[in-house]
CSV table of C-alpha atoms and ligand atoms in Angstrom, one decimal:
chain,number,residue,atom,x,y,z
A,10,UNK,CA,159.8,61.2,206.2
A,11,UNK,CA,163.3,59.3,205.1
A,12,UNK,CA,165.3,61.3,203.3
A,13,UNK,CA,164.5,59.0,200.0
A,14,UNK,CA,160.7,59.6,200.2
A,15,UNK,CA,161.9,63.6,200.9
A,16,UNK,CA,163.6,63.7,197.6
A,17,UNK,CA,160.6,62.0,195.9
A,18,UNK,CA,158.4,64.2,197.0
A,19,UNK,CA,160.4,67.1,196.3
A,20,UNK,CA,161.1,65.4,192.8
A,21,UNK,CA,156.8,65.2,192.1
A,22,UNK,CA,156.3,68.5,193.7
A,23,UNK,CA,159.1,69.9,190.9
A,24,UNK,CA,157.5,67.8,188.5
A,25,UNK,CA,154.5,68.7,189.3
A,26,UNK,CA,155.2,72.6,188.5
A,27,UNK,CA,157.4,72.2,186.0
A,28,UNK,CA,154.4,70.4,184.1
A,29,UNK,CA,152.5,73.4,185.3
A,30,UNK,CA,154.8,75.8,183.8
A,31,UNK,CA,154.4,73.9,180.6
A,32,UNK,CA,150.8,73.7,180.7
A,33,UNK,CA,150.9,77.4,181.3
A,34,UNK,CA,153.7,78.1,178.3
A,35,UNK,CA,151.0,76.2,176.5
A,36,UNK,CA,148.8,79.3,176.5
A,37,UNK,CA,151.3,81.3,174.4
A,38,UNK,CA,154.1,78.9,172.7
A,39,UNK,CA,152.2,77.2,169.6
A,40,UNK,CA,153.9,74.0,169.6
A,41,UNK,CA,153.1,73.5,173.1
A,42,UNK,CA,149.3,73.4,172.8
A,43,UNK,CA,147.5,70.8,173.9
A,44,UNK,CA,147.9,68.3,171.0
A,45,UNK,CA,151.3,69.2,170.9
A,46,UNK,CA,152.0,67.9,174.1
A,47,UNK,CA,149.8,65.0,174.0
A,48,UNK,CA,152.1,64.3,170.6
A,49,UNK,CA,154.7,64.4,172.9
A,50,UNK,CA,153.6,61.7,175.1
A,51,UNK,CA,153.3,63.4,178.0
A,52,UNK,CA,150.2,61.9,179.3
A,53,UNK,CA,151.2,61.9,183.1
A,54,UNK,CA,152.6,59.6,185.6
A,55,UNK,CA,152.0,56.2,184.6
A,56,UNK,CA,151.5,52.9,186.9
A,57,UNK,CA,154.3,51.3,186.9
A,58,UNK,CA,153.2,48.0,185.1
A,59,UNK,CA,151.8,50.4,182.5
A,60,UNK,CA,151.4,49.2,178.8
A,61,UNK,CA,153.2,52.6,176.6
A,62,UNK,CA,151.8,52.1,173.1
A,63,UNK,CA,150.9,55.4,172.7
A,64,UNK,CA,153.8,57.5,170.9
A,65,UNK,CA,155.5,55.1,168.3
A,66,UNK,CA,158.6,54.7,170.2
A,67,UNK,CA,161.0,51.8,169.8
A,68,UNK,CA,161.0,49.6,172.8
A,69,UNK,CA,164.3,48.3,171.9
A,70,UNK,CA,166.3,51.6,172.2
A,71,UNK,CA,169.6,52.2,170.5
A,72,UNK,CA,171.4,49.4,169.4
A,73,UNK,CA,174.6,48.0,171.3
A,74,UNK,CA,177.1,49.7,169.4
A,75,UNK,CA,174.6,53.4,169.5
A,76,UNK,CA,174.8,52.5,173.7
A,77,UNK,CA,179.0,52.1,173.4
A,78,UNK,CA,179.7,54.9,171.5
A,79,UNK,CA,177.7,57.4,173.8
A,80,UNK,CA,178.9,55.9,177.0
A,81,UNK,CA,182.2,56.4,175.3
A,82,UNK,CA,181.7,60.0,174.6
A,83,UNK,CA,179.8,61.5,177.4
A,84,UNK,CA,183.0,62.2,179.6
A,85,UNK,CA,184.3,64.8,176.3
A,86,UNK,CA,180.6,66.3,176.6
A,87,UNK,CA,182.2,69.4,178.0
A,88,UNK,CA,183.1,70.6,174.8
A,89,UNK,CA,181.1,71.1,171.1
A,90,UNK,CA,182.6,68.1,169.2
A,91,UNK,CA,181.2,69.6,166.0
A,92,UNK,CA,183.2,67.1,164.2
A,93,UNK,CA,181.0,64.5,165.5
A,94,UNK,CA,178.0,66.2,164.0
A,95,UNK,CA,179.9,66.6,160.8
A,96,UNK,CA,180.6,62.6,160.9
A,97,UNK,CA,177.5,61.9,161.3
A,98,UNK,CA,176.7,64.2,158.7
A,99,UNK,CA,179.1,62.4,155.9
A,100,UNK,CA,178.2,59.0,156.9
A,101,UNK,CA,174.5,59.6,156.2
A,102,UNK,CA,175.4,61.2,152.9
A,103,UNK,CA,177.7,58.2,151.7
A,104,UNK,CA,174.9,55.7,152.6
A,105,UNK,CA,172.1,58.0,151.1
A,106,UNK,CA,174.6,58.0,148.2
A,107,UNK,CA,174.8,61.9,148.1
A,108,UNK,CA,177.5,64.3,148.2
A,109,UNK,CA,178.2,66.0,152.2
A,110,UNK,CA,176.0,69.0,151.2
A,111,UNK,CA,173.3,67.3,150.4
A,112,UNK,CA,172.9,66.6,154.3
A,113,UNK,CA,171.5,69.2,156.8
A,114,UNK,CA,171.8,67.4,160.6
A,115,UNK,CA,169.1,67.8,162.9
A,116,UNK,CA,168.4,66.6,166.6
A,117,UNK,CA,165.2,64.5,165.4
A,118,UNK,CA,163.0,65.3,162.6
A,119,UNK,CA,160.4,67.5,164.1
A,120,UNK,CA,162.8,70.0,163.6
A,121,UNK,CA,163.4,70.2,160.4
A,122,UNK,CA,159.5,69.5,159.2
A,123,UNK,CA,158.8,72.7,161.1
A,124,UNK,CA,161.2,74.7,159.8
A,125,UNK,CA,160.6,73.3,155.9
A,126,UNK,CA,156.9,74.5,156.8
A,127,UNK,CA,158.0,78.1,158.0
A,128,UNK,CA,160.2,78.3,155.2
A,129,UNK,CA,158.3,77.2,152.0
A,130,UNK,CA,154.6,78.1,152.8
A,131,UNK,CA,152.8,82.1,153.5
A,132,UNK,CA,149.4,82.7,153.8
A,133,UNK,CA,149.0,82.9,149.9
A,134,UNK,CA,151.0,79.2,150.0
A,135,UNK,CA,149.0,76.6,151.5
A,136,UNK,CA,150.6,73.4,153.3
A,137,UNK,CA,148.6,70.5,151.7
A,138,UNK,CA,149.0,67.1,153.9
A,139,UNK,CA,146.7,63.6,153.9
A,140,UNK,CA,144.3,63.2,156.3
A,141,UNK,CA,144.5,61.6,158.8
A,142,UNK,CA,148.2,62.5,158.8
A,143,UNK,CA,150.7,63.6,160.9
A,144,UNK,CA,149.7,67.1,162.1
A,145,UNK,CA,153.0,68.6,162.8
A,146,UNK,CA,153.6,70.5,159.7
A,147,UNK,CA,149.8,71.6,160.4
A,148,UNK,CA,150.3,73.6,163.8
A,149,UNK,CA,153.6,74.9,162.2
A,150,UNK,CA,151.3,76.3,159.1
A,151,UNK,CA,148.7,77.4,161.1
A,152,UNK,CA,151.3,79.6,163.6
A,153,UNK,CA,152.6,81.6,160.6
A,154,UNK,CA,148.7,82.0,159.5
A,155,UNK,CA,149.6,79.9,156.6
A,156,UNK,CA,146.4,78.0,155.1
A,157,UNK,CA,146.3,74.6,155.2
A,158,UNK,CA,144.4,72.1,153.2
A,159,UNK,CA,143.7,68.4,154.1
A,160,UNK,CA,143.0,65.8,151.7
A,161,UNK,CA,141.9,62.8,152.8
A,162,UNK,CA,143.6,59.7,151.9
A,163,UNK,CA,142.2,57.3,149.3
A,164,UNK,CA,140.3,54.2,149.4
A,165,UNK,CA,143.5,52.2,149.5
A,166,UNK,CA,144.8,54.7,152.5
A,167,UNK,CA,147.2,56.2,150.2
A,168,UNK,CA,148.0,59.7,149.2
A,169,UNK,CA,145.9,60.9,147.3
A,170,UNK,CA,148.4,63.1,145.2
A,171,UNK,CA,146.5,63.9,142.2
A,172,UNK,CA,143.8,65.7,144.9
A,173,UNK,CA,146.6,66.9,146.9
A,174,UNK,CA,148.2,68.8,143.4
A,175,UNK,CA,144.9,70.0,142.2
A,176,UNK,CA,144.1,71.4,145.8
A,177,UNK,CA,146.0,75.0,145.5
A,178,UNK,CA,147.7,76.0,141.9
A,179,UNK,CA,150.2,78.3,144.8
A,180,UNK,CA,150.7,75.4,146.9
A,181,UNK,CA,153.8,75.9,149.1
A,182,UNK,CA,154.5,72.5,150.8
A,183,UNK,CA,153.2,69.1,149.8
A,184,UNK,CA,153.7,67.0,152.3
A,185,UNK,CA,153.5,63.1,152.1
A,186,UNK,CA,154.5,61.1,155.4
A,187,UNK,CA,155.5,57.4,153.8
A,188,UNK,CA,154.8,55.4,155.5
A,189,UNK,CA,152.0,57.2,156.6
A,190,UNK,CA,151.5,58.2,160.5
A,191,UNK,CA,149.1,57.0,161.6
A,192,UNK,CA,147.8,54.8,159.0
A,193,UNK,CA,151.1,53.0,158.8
A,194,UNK,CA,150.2,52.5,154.8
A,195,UNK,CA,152.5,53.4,151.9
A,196,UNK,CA,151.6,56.0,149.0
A,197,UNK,CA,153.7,53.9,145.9
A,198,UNK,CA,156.9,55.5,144.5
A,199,UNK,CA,154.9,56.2,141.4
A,200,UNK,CA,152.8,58.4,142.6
A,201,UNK,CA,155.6,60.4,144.6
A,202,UNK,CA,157.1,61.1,141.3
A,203,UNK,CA,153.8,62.2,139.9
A,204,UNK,CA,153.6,64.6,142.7
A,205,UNK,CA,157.2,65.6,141.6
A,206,UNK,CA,156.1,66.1,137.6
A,207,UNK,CA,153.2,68.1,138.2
A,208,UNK,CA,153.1,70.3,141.3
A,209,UNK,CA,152.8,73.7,140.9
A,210,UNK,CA,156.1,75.4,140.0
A,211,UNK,CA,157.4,77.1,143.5
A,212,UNK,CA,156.7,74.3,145.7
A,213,UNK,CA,158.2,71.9,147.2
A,214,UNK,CA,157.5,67.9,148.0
A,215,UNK,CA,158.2,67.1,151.9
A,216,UNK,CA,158.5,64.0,152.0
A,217,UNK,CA,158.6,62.5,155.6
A,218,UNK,CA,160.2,59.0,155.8
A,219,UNK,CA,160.3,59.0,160.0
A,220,UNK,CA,158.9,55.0,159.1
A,221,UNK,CA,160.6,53.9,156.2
A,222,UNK,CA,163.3,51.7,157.6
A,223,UNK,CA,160.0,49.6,158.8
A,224,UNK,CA,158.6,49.1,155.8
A,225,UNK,CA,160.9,47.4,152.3
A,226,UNK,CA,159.9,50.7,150.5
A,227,UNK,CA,162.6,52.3,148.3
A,228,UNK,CA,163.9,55.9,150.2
A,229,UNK,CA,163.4,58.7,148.3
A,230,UNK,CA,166.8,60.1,148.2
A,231,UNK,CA,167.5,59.1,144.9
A,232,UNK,CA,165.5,62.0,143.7
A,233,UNK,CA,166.9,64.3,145.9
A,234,UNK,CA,170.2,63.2,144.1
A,235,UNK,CA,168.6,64.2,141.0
A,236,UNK,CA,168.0,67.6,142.2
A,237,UNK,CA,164.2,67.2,142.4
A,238,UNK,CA,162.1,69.8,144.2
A,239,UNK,CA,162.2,67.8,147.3
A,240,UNK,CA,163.1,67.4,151.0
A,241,UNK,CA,163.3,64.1,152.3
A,242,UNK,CA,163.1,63.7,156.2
A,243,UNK,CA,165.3,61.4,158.3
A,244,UNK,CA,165.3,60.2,161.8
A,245,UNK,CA,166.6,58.4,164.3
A,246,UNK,CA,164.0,58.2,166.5
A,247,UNK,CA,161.9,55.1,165.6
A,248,UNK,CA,163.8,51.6,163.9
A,249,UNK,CA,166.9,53.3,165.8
A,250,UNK,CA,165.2,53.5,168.7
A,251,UNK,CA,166.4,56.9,169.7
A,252,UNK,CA,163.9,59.4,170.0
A,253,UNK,CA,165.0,60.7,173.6
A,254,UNK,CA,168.8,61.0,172.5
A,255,UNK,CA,167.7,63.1,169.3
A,256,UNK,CA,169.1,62.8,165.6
A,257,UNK,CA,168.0,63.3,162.0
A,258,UNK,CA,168.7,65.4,159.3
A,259,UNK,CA,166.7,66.6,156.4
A,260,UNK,CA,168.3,65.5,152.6
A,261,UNK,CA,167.7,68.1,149.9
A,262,UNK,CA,169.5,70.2,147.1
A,263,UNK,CA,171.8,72.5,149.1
A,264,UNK,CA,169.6,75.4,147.7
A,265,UNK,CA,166.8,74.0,149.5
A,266,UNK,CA,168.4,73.4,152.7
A,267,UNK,CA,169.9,77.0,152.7
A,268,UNK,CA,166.4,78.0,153.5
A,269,UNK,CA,165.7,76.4,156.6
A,270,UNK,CA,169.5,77.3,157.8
A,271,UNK,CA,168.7,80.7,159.6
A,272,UNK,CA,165.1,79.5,161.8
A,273,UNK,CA,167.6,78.1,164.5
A,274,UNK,CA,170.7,77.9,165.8
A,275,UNK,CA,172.7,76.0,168.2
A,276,UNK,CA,175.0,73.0,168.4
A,277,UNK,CA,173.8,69.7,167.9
A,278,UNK,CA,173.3,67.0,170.9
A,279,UNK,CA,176.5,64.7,171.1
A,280,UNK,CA,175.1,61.6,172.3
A,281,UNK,CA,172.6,62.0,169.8
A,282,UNK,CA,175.1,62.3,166.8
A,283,UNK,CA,177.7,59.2,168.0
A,284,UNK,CA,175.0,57.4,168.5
A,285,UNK,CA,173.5,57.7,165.0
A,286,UNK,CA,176.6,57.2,163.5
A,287,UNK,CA,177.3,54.1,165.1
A,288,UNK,CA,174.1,53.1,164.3
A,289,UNK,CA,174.3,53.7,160.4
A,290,UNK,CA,177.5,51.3,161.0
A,291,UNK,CA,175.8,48.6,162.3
A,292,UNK,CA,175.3,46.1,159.2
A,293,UNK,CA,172.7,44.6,159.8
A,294,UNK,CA,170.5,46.5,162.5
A,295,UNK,CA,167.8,48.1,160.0
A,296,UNK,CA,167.0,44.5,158.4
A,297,UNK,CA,167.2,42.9,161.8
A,298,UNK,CA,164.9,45.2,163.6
A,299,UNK,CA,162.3,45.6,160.6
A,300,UNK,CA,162.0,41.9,161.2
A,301,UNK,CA,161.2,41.8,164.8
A,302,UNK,CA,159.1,44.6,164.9
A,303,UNK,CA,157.4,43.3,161.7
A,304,UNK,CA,156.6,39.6,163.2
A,305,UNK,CA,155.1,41.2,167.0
A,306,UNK,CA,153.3,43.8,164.2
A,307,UNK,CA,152.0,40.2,161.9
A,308,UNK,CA,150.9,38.7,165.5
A,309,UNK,CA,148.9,41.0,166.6
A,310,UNK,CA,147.4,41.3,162.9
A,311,UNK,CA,146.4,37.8,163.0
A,312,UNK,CA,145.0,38.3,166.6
A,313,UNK,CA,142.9,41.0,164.9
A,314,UNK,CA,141.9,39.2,162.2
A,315,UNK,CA,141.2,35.8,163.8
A,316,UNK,CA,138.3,37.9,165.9
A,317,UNK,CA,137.0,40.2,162.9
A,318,UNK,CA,138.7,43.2,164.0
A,319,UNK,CA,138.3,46.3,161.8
A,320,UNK,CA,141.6,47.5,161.4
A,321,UNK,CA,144.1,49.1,159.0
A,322,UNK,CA,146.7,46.5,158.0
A,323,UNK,CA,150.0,48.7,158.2
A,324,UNK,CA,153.8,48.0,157.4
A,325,UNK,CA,154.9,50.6,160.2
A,326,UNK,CA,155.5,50.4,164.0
A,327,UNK,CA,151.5,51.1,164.1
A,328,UNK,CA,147.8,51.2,163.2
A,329,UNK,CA,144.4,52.4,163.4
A,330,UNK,CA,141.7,50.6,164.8
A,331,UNK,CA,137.9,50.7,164.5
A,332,UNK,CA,135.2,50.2,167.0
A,333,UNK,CA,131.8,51.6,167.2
A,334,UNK,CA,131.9,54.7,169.8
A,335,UNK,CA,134.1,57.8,169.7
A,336,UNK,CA,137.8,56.6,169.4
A,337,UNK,CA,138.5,58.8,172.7
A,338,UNK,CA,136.1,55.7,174.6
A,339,UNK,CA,138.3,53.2,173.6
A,340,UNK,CA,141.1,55.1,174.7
A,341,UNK,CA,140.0,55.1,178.0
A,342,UNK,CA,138.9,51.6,178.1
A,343,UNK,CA,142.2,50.8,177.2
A,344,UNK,CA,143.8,53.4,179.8
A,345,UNK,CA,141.3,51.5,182.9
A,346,UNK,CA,143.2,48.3,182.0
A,347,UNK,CA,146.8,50.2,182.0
A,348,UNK,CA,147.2,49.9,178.5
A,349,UNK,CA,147.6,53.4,176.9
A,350,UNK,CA,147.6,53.3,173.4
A,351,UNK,CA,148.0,56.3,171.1
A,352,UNK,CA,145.3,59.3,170.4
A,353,UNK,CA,142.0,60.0,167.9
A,354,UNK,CA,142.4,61.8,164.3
A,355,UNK,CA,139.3,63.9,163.7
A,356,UNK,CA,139.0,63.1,160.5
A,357,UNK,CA,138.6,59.1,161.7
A,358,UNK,CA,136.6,59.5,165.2
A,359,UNK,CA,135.6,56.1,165.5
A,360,UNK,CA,139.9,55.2,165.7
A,361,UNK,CA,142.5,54.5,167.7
A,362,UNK,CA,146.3,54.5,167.3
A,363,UNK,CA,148.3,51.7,168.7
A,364,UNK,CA,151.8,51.6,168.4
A,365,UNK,CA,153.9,48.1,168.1
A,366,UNK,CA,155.0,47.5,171.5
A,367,UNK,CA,156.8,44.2,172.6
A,368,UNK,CA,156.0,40.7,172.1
A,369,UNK,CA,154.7,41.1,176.1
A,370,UNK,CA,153.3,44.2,175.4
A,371,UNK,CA,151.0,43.1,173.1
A,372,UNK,CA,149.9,40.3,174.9
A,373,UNK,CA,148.5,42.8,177.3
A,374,UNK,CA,146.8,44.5,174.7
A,375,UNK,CA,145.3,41.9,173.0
A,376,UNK,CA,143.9,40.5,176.7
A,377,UNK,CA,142.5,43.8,176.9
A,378,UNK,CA,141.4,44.1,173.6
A,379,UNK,CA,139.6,40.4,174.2
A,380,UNK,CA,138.0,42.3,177.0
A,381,UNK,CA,136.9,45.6,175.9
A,382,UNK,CA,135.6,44.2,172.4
A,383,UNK,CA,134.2,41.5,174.2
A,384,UNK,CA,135.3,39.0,172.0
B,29,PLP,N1,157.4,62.8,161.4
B,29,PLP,C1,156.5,61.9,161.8
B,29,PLP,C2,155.6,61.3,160.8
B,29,PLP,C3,156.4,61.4,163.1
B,29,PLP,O1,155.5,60.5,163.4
B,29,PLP,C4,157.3,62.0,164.1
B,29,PLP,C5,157.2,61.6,165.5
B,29,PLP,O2,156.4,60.8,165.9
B,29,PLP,C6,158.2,62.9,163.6
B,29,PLP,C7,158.3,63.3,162.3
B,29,PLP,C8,159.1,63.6,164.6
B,29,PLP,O3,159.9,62.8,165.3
B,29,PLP,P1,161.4,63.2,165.8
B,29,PLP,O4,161.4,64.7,166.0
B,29,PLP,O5,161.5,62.4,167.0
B,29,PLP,O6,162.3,62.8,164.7
């Protein structure tokens, strides 16, 4: 064996039990179950011409001046650089037109939504999320035995808030994704200040805006900045195209935040906090990238329509779509022809998530799609 196919085979073997040591950590850790990991994307080696529209990543990665200002820093990475988080930090705040301590920084958003979760609900305060929704704050619920109650979307694949209110008078966390993963489909501002006016007194509104830069709806920071009962989440990791180098933050009243202050601890990355800050420089990166993600998104919508597709028309980085069988079938069928699009929600078996991929990326899909429908 050369000494190159030595060190890739040691590098699978490795691989190989450190995904074995996960699986096993699975056992015990509960965000490492199953779901979690397939949440995490980790479905396996993948063929090298492989189609990845499966996890809601941005193909486009960070922006130029994200790339320059880690490649710049790495070389100090010997040392904390909390300044650099607190930069970060302010910029956000300025844009978000807050003051500094409005700001919490946080390597991604997952982070955050769990700790909101372990902080703000208890067995005798329920987490009350859409369904299908993103099931993050679920699992977190469900670990600190925490009940959780699902309401399912409405007719228009919004939030159905006045369900979600009446659902528990000791509700602990409402939580409204906007746009909605995996629906892609926006609850209207309205209906996020209803939520506000009349949820039980105690709780608090999460409101989880990982897909907002995608969509032209207003953020929701303007009623943090009115000191509403609510914690907005930020991150980096989808129009920024920077969920592997890790940045957020969540935005609430300081008094909020406080709570979530002591589940962790720890330094934040700094690649991950140059590179947002760069990025929240760039003028015109959020309009320019809602714009090409938004055209490949309207292509492959009028692919889907032009062959009667059943599908939900989304303003996100992805959607749901319909077929006949068990969405898990079309999965696979998808998977045989190397494209591997994103996972099933119980509450919608007969769908599938795909994420936006490239213009060439969902070229692919669509030739399978043309194939597997048989259209
Ligand atoms: N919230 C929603 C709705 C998501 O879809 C995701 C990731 O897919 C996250 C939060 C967490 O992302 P991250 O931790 O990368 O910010």
């Amino acid at each position: 064996m050369t000494s190159t196919g030595l060190q890739s085979e040691f590098s699978r073997r490795s691989l190989g039990r450190r995904a074995l040591s996960l699986l096993g950590a699975g056992a015990a850790l509960p965000f490492y179950n199953e779901p979690a990991l397939a949440q995490l994307s980790m479905i396996g080696p993948l063929p090298p011409d492989a189609v990845k529209i499966n996890a809601n990543e941005n193909p486009l990665g960070p922006c130029a001046e994200a790339a320059e200002a880690i490649y710049s820093v790495v070389k100090k990475g010997g040392r904390y650089m909390y300044e650099e988080t607190f930069s970060f930090s302010r910029t956000l705040a300025e844009q978000e037109g807050l003051k500094p301590n409005y700001v919490m920084p946080f390597p991604g958003s997952s982070d955050p939504l769990h700790r909101a979760v372990l902080a703000y609900t208890s067995p005798d305060k329920p987490f009350i999320m859409g369904d299908p929704g993103y099931e993050a704050g679920q699992r977190a619920a469900q670990f600190i035995g925490s009940k959780v109650i699902r309401v399912p979307l409405n007719s228009k694949f919004e939030h159905d808030v006045k369900a979600m209110v009446a659902a528990s008078p000791n509700a602990g966390v409402i939580y409204i994704c906007n746009p909605n993963n995996p629906t892609g489909t926006i609850t209207p501002r309205a209906d996020i200040e209803w939520v506000l006016a009349n949820k039980p007194k105690g709780s608090i509104l999460l409101l989880d805006e990982a897909y907002i830069h995608l969509s032209t709806e207003t953020f929701g920071t303007d009623l943090v900045a009115k000191d509403r009962d609510l914690i907005v989440l930020r991150t980096f990791s989808k129009l920024y195209g920077m969920a592997g180098l890790r940045a957020g933050a969540a935005i609430g009243r300081p008094d909020l935040l406080a709570k979530l202050s002591s589940y962790g601890a720890g330094a934040l990355p700094l690649t991950g906090m140059v590179g947002a800050a760069a990025s929240l420089k760039s003028p015109n990166l959020v309009a320019d990238r809602r714009k090409i993600i938004g055209d490949t998104r309207n292509d492959v919508f009028d692919f889907l329509h032009k062959h009667n597709a059943r599908f939900v028309p989304s303003v996100s980085n992805k959607f749901m779509v319909q077929w006949d069988k068990p969405g898990g079938e079309m999965v696979k069928a998808f998977a045989a022809e190397k494209i591997f699009i994103g996972r099933v929600w119980p509450a919608w078996p007969n769908h599938a998530r795909v994420s936006i991929g490239t213009p060439d990326e969902m070229a692919k899909f669509k030739t399978a799609y043309k194939k597997i429908f048989g259209v």
